[in-house]
Amino acid sequence: MNLGVDGKRALILGGNKGLGRGVAAHLAAEGAIVGLVGRDEEALQATLTDILVASPASFGIRADLDDPADVSLMLARIDREWGGVDILLLNGGGPPPYGAYDTDAARWHRQFDAIFMTGLRITAHVLPGMRARRWGRLLVVSSTSVREPIKGLTASNALRAAVAGWAKSLAGEVAADGVTVNLLLAGRLDTDRTRVLDRLDAEARGVSAETIAAESQAEVPIGRYGTPDEFGAVAAFLASDLASYVTGSAIPIDGGLARAIL
């Protein structure tokens, strides 16, 4: 199957590991030129080494997306190297667990900037070029918590819902210009984030992380955690020419865990 992304410029935020790496690998295999962005230099170089086998023109950018100066430098390099972006994956780490009663305004502002404003800023920078070329793909990595809030992850539940509302609104504004906007709702996937949450739950309950992981996977109808590769395959399709009529959608990648139909 030809996805039609050969030669497309794909900027993958958080591309050094986990879900971002899974998306980058699939796009590179289809001939896209990938710009990997991550703060962990060692992980970034390890991923880039693998990506270069399939896509020799790809490159890595070490950047902390929580630092506005780093974001500016990243965007300046993208402008110099590429002159534009065809595929953008918005992807970053999730906020720490805390309760709905938390009133630490500074913490809420930090998480809002990280989850919402950084993605908005980067999108605003690359979107005019997509619209002018009448082709673009914006993929937003989110969570099934958009549909079914997850206990203890109040910030993630609230802020990702805000991102979902923004993405849905944006999809309607740019669809006629050949730009699609879709959310990828990650369920229980085998990532560092999942392992951290399992460990925190284990510590709170006084059991092993392995016990928590086994219980968690048993709740998934497929019976296991998903992989970044499986997540990346769905993302690559949504970034393709074949998905040109799919926009404003929220696609769960969760092994059937979410019980909501819509």
mmCIF file of C-alpha atoms in Angstrom:
data_model
loop_
_atom_site.group_PDB
_atom_site.id
_atom_site.type_symbol
_atom_site.label_atom_id
_atom_site.label_comp_id
_atom_site.label_asym_id
_atom_site.label_seq_id
_atom_site.Cartn_x
_atom_site.Cartn_y
_atom_site.Cartn_z
ATOM 1 C CA MET A 1 0.000 0.000 0.000
ATOM 2 C CA ASN A 2 1.448 3.364 -1.055
ATOM 3 C CA LEU A 3 0.620 5.981 1.572
ATOM 4 C CA GLY A 4 1.731 8.848 -0.655
ATOM 5 C CA VAL A 5 4.101 10.424 1.877
ATOM 6 C CA ASP A 6 7.350 9.852 -0.024
ATOM 7 C CA GLY A 7 9.401 13.035 0.288
ATOM 8 C CA LYS A 8 6.965 14.682 2.701
ATOM 9 C CA ARG A 9 8.595 16.592 5.571
ATOM 10 C CA ALA A 10 7.414 15.199 8.895
ATOM 11 C CA LEU A 11 8.203 17.040 12.124
ATOM 12 C CA ILE A 12 7.821 14.588 15.004
ATOM 13 C CA LEU A 13 7.770 16.123 18.471
ATOM 14 C CA GLY A 14 8.850 13.725 21.194
ATOM 15 C CA GLY A 15 10.249 11.566 18.423
ATOM 16 C CA ASN A 16 13.190 10.192 20.353
ATOM 17 C CA LYS A 17 11.258 7.371 22.039
ATOM 18 C CA GLY A 18 7.878 5.855 22.759
ATOM 19 C CA LEU A 19 4.904 6.802 20.611
ATOM 20 C CA GLY A 20 6.802 9.486 18.698
ATOM 21 C CA ARG A 21 9.453 6.992 17.734
ATOM 22 C CA GLY A 22 6.792 4.552 16.545
ATOM 23 C CA VAL A 23 5.239 7.202 14.305
ATOM 24 C CA ALA A 24 8.626 8.353 12.979
ATOM 25 C CA ALA A 25 9.646 4.805 12.076
ATOM 26 C CA HIS A 26 6.505 4.171 10.042
ATOM 27 C CA LEU A 27 6.694 7.478 8.189
ATOM 28 C CA ALA A 28 10.385 7.008 7.427
ATOM 29 C CA ALA A 29 9.668 3.531 6.089
ATOM 30 C CA GLU A 30 7.171 5.117 3.698
ATOM 31 C CA GLY A 31 9.778 7.567 2.402
ATOM 32 C CA ALA A 32 9.010 10.653 4.492
ATOM 33 C CA ILE A 33 11.877 12.901 5.570
ATOM 34 C CA VAL A 34 11.691 12.999 9.337
ATOM 35 C CA GLY A 35 12.745 15.705 11.754
ATOM 36 C CA LEU A 36 12.970 14.128 15.199
ATOM 37 C CA VAL A 37 12.638 16.423 18.199
ATOM 38 C CA GLY A 38 13.481 15.339 21.745
ATOM 39 C CA ARG A 39 15.256 16.492 24.870
ATOM 40 C CA ASP A 40 17.163 13.260 25.551
ATOM 41 C CA GLU A 41 20.241 13.442 23.315
ATOM 42 C CA GLU A 42 21.223 9.797 23.739
ATOM 43 C CA ALA A 43 17.746 8.492 22.924
ATOM 44 C CA LEU A 44 17.476 10.957 20.059
ATOM 45 C CA GLN A 45 20.661 9.728 18.413
ATOM 46 C CA ALA A 46 19.715 6.083 18.910
ATOM 47 C CA THR A 47 16.367 6.619 17.206
ATOM 48 C CA LEU A 48 17.912 8.697 14.441
ATOM 49 C CA THR A 49 20.395 5.922 13.681
ATOM 50 C CA ASP A 50 17.492 3.571 12.990
ATOM 51 C CA ILE A 51 15.508 6.168 11.026
ATOM 52 C CA LEU A 52 18.426 7.040 8.738
ATOM 53 C CA VAL A 53 18.468 3.507 7.354
ATOM 54 C CA ALA A 54 15.082 4.090 5.725
ATOM 55 C CA SER A 55 15.248 7.861 5.326
ATOM 56 C CA PRO A 56 18.831 9.161 4.891
ATOM 57 C CA ALA A 57 17.791 12.822 4.717
ATOM 58 C CA SER A 58 16.232 12.766 8.180
ATOM 59 C CA PHE A 59 17.802 14.552 11.145
ATOM 60 C CA GLY A 60 17.412 15.129 14.880
ATOM 61 C CA ILE A 61 16.953 18.306 16.905
ATOM 62 C CA ARG A 62 17.633 18.311 20.621
ATOM 63 C CA ALA A 63 15.088 20.656 22.173
ATOM 64 C CA ASP A 64 13.184 21.042 25.419
ATOM 65 C CA LEU A 65 9.667 21.932 24.298
ATOM 66 C CA ASP A 66 8.961 23.425 27.732
ATOM 67 C CA ASP A 67 11.599 26.091 26.959
ATOM 68 C CA PRO A 68 10.307 28.830 24.594
ATOM 69 C CA ALA A 69 13.866 29.630 23.509
ATOM 70 C CA ASP A 70 14.443 26.018 22.456
ATOM 71 C CA VAL A 71 11.167 26.032 20.534
ATOM 72 C CA SER A 72 12.248 29.184 18.676
ATOM 73 C CA LEU A 73 15.590 27.628 17.758
ATOM 74 C CA MET A 74 13.890 24.444 16.594
ATOM 75 C CA LEU A 75 11.478 26.336 14.348
ATOM 76 C CA ALA A 76 14.291 28.457 12.931
ATOM 77 C CA ARG A 77 16.242 25.349 11.996
ATOM 78 C CA ILE A 78 13.186 23.774 10.384
ATOM 79 C CA ASP A 79 12.729 26.923 8.317
ATOM 80 C CA ARG A 80 16.372 26.819 7.215
ATOM 81 C CA GLU A 81 16.505 23.100 6.495
ATOM 82 C CA TRP A 82 13.071 22.564 4.966
ATOM 83 C CA GLY A 83 11.283 25.830 4.402
ATOM 84 C CA GLY A 84 8.090 24.191 5.609
ATOM 85 C CA VAL A 85 6.457 21.166 7.216
ATOM 86 C CA ASP A 86 3.961 18.801 5.600
ATOM 87 C CA ILE A 87 3.209 16.519 8.549
ATOM 88 C CA LEU A 88 3.278 17.661 12.178
ATOM 89 C CA LEU A 89 2.940 15.320 15.143
ATOM 90 C CA LEU A 90 2.178 17.154 18.383
ATOM 91 C CA ASN A 91 3.397 14.877 21.133
ATOM 92 C CA GLY A 92 4.724 15.465 24.628
ATOM 93 C CA GLY A 93 4.872 13.974 28.077
ATOM 94 C CA GLY A 94 1.784 13.816 30.240
ATOM 95 C CA PRO A 95 1.361 15.846 33.435
ATOM 96 C CA PRO A 96 1.937 14.272 36.859
ATOM 97 C CA PRO A 97 -1.002 12.809 38.765
ATOM 98 C CA TYR A 98 -2.853 15.084 41.150
ATOM 99 C CA GLY A 99 -6.405 15.569 42.333
ATOM 100 C CA ALA A 100 -9.197 17.771 41.063
ATOM 101 C CA TYR A 101 -9.036 19.775 44.293
ATOM 102 C CA ASP A 102 -5.446 20.921 43.599
ATOM 103 C CA THR A 103 -5.307 24.731 43.616
ATOM 104 C CA ASP A 104 -1.632 25.284 42.796
ATOM 105 C CA ALA A 105 -2.136 27.905 40.073
ATOM 106 C CA ALA A 106 1.519 27.915 39.037
ATOM 107 C CA ARG A 107 1.431 24.164 38.426
ATOM 108 C CA TRP A 108 -1.756 24.440 36.372
ATOM 109 C CA HIS A 109 -0.223 27.228 34.280
ATOM 110 C CA ARG A 110 2.928 25.186 33.654
ATOM 111 C CA GLN A 111 0.926 22.207 32.470
ATOM 112 C CA PHE A 112 -1.353 24.380 30.321
ATOM 113 C CA ASP A 113 1.666 25.914 28.615
ATOM 114 C CA ALA A 114 3.240 22.485 28.043
ATOM 115 C CA ILE A 115 0.151 20.658 26.801
ATOM 116 C CA PHE A 116 -1.773 23.444 25.066
ATOM 117 C CA MET A 117 0.200 26.584 24.269
ATOM 118 C CA THR A 118 3.397 24.973 22.949
ATOM 119 C CA GLY A 119 1.449 22.908 20.432
ATOM 120 C CA LEU A 120 -0.612 25.935 19.427
ATOM 121 C CA ARG A 121 2.516 28.009 18.852
ATOM 122 C CA ILE A 122 4.230 25.371 16.713
ATOM 123 C CA THR A 123 1.072 24.719 14.729
ATOM 124 C CA ALA A 124 0.587 28.420 14.055
ATOM 125 C CA HIS A 125 4.124 28.565 12.679
ATOM 126 C CA VAL A 126 3.818 25.715 10.173
ATOM 127 C CA LEU A 127 0.130 25.905 9.266
ATOM 128 C CA PRO A 128 0.290 28.847 6.807
ATOM 129 C CA GLY A 129 2.671 26.871 4.581
ATOM 130 C CA MET A 130 0.427 23.808 4.667
ATOM 131 C CA ARG A 131 -2.556 25.900 3.633
ATOM 132 C CA ALA A 132 -0.637 27.635 0.862
ATOM 133 C CA ARG A 133 0.493 24.268 -0.564
ATOM 134 C CA ARG A 134 -3.032 22.900 -0.052
ATOM 135 C CA TRP A 135 -1.720 19.791 1.699
ATOM 136 C CA GLY A 136 -0.980 19.175 5.337
ATOM 137 C CA ARG A 137 -1.468 16.724 8.162
ATOM 138 C CA LEU A 138 -1.686 17.666 11.843
ATOM 139 C CA LEU A 139 -1.749 14.718 14.231
ATOM 140 C CA VAL A 140 -2.266 15.322 17.939
ATOM 141 C CA VAL A 141 -1.245 12.626 20.393
ATOM 142 C CA SER A 142 -3.818 12.598 23.159
ATOM 143 C CA SER A 143 -5.454 10.108 25.506
ATOM 144 C CA THR A 144 -8.659 8.150 25.879
ATOM 145 C CA SER A 145 -9.160 10.353 28.959
ATOM 146 C CA VAL A 146 -10.688 12.850 26.510
ATOM 147 C CA ARG A 147 -13.708 10.517 26.415
ATOM 148 C CA GLU A 148 -13.470 8.763 29.762
ATOM 149 C CA PRO A 149 -11.577 10.686 32.480
ATOM 150 C CA ILE A 150 -8.943 8.628 34.278
ATOM 151 C CA LYS A 151 -8.935 8.640 38.076
ATOM 152 C CA GLY A 152 -6.037 10.638 39.536
ATOM 153 C CA LEU A 153 -5.012 12.247 36.227
ATOM 154 C CA THR A 154 -7.049 15.422 36.588
ATOM 155 C CA ALA A 155 -4.671 17.704 34.714
ATOM 156 C CA SER A 156 -4.428 15.299 31.811
ATOM 157 C CA ASN A 157 -8.215 14.854 31.723
ATOM 158 C CA ALA A 158 -8.907 18.586 31.730
ATOM 159 C CA LEU A 159 -6.124 19.900 29.513
ATOM 160 C CA ARG A 160 -6.348 17.187 26.881
ATOM 161 C CA ALA A 161 -10.068 17.899 26.612
ATOM 162 C CA ALA A 162 -9.163 21.516 25.911
ATOM 163 C CA VAL A 163 -6.725 20.428 23.194
ATOM 164 C CA ALA A 164 -9.413 18.213 21.682
ATOM 165 C CA GLY A 165 -11.806 21.158 21.467
ATOM 166 C CA TRP A 166 -9.140 23.300 19.821
ATOM 167 C CA ALA A 167 -8.204 20.570 17.321
ATOM 168 C CA LYS A 168 -11.830 19.958 16.361
ATOM 169 C CA SER A 169 -12.340 23.683 15.805
ATOM 170 C CA LEU A 170 -9.157 23.977 13.763
ATOM 171 C CA ALA A 171 -10.109 21.000 11.599
ATOM 172 C CA GLY A 172 -13.205 22.809 10.381
ATOM 173 C CA GLU A 173 -11.266 25.987 9.620
ATOM 174 C CA VAL A 174 -8.551 24.419 7.443
ATOM 175 C CA ALA A 175 -10.289 21.437 5.811
ATOM 176 C CA ALA A 176 -11.015 23.283 2.562
ATOM 177 C CA ASP A 177 -7.286 24.013 2.231
ATOM 178 C CA GLY A 178 -6.356 20.328 2.083
ATOM 179 C CA VAL A 179 -5.169 20.198 5.716
ATOM 180 C CA THR A 180 -6.511 17.502 8.028
ATOM 181 C CA VAL A 181 -6.423 17.560 11.827
ATOM 182 C CA ASN A 182 -6.932 14.404 13.867
ATOM 183 C CA LEU A 183 -6.424 13.237 17.436
ATOM 184 C CA LEU A 184 -4.841 9.919 18.347
ATOM 185 C CA LEU A 185 -6.315 8.748 21.644
ATOM 186 C CA ALA A 186 -3.717 6.560 23.289
ATOM 187 C CA GLY A 187 -4.936 3.881 25.646
ATOM 188 C CA ARG A 188 -2.711 1.593 27.689
ATOM 189 C CA LEU A 189 0.459 1.347 25.640
ATOM 190 C CA ASP A 190 3.887 -0.015 26.494
ATOM 191 C CA THR A 191 5.668 3.301 27.094
ATOM 192 C CA ASP A 192 7.754 4.959 29.804
ATOM 193 C CA ARG A 193 4.677 6.965 30.827
ATOM 194 C CA THR A 194 2.657 3.797 31.450
ATOM 195 C CA ARG A 195 5.495 2.217 33.409
ATOM 196 C CA VAL A 196 5.797 5.318 35.619
ATOM 197 C CA LEU A 197 2.059 5.344 36.333
ATOM 198 C CA ASP A 198 2.120 1.611 37.090
ATOM 199 C CA ARG A 199 5.009 2.137 39.495
ATOM 200 C CA LEU A 200 3.248 5.007 41.292
ATOM 201 C CA ASP A 201 0.084 2.928 41.624
ATOM 202 C CA ALA A 202 2.130 0.009 42.923
ATOM 203 C CA GLU A 203 3.791 2.173 45.556
ATOM 204 C CA ALA A 204 0.425 3.556 46.670
ATOM 205 C CA ARG A 205 -1.038 0.059 47.026
ATOM 206 C CA GLY A 206 2.045 -1.655 48.401
ATOM 207 C CA VAL A 207 2.282 -4.221 45.621
ATOM 208 C CA SER A 208 4.702 -4.828 42.770
ATOM 209 C CA ALA A 209 4.641 -2.893 39.515
ATOM 210 C CA GLU A 210 4.324 -6.245 37.754
ATOM 211 C CA THR A 211 1.091 -6.920 39.654
ATOM 212 C CA ILE A 212 -0.327 -3.554 38.607
ATOM 213 C CA ALA A 213 0.694 -4.114 34.985
ATOM 214 C CA ALA A 214 -0.931 -7.552 34.938
ATOM 215 C CA GLU A 215 -4.173 -6.191 36.403
ATOM 216 C CA SER A 216 -4.168 -3.269 33.998
ATOM 217 C CA GLN A 217 -3.614 -5.437 30.942
ATOM 218 C CA ALA A 218 -6.346 -7.828 32.047
ATOM 219 C CA GLU A 219 -8.839 -4.955 31.779
ATOM 220 C CA VAL A 220 -7.978 -4.434 28.102
ATOM 221 C CA PRO A 221 -10.192 -6.624 25.882
ATOM 222 C CA ILE A 222 -7.197 -7.575 23.733
ATOM 223 C CA GLY A 223 -5.449 -8.626 26.956
ATOM 224 C CA ARG A 224 -2.184 -6.697 26.721
ATOM 225 C CA TYR A 225 -0.621 -3.271 26.375
ATOM 226 C CA GLY A 226 -0.358 -1.930 22.839
ATOM 227 C CA THR A 227 2.997 -1.091 21.285
ATOM 228 C CA PRO A 228 4.406 2.153 19.876
ATOM 229 C CA ASP A 229 4.692 0.346 16.549
ATOM 230 C CA GLU A 230 0.947 -0.346 16.481
ATOM 231 C CA PHE A 231 0.268 3.263 17.402
ATOM 232 C CA GLY A 232 2.645 4.456 14.682
ATOM 233 C CA ALA A 233 0.893 2.406 12.018
ATOM 234 C CA VAL A 234 -2.421 4.174 12.678
ATOM 235 C CA ALA A 235 -0.717 7.570 12.721
ATOM 236 C CA ALA A 236 1.046 6.898 9.415
ATOM 237 C CA PHE A 237 -2.264 6.086 7.759
ATOM 238 C CA LEU A 238 -3.848 9.300 9.047
ATOM 239 C CA ALA A 239 -0.840 11.227 7.699
ATOM 240 C CA SER A 240 -1.287 9.702 4.269
ATOM 241 C CA ASP A 241 -3.036 10.673 1.044
ATOM 242 C CA LEU A 242 -5.375 7.751 1.668
ATOM 243 C CA ALA A 243 -6.830 9.502 4.733
ATOM 244 C CA SER A 244 -7.568 12.776 2.933
ATOM 245 C CA TYR A 245 -11.283 12.562 3.852
ATOM 246 C CA VAL A 246 -10.648 11.922 7.555
ATOM 247 C CA THR A 247 -10.465 15.077 9.643
ATOM 248 C CA GLY A 248 -11.759 16.362 12.948
ATOM 249 C CA SER A 249 -11.746 12.804 14.266
ATOM 250 C CA ALA A 250 -10.548 11.316 17.538
ATOM 251 C CA ILE A 251 -9.232 7.802 16.919
ATOM 252 C CA PRO A 252 -8.861 5.528 19.983
ATOM 253 C CA ILE A 253 -5.864 3.189 19.917
ATOM 254 C CA ASP A 254 -6.638 1.299 23.078
ATOM 255 C CA GLY A 255 -7.275 -2.388 22.389
ATOM 256 C CA GLY A 256 -11.008 -1.845 22.938
ATOM 257 C CA LEU A 257 -10.618 -0.520 26.494
ATOM 258 C CA ALA A 258 -12.837 2.551 26.174
ATOM 259 C CA ARG A 259 -16.454 1.607 26.593
ATOM 260 C CA ALA A 260 -17.837 4.772 24.968
ATOM 261 C CA ILE A 261 -19.089 4.396 21.395
ATOM 262 C CA LEU A 262 -18.463 8.054 20.473
#
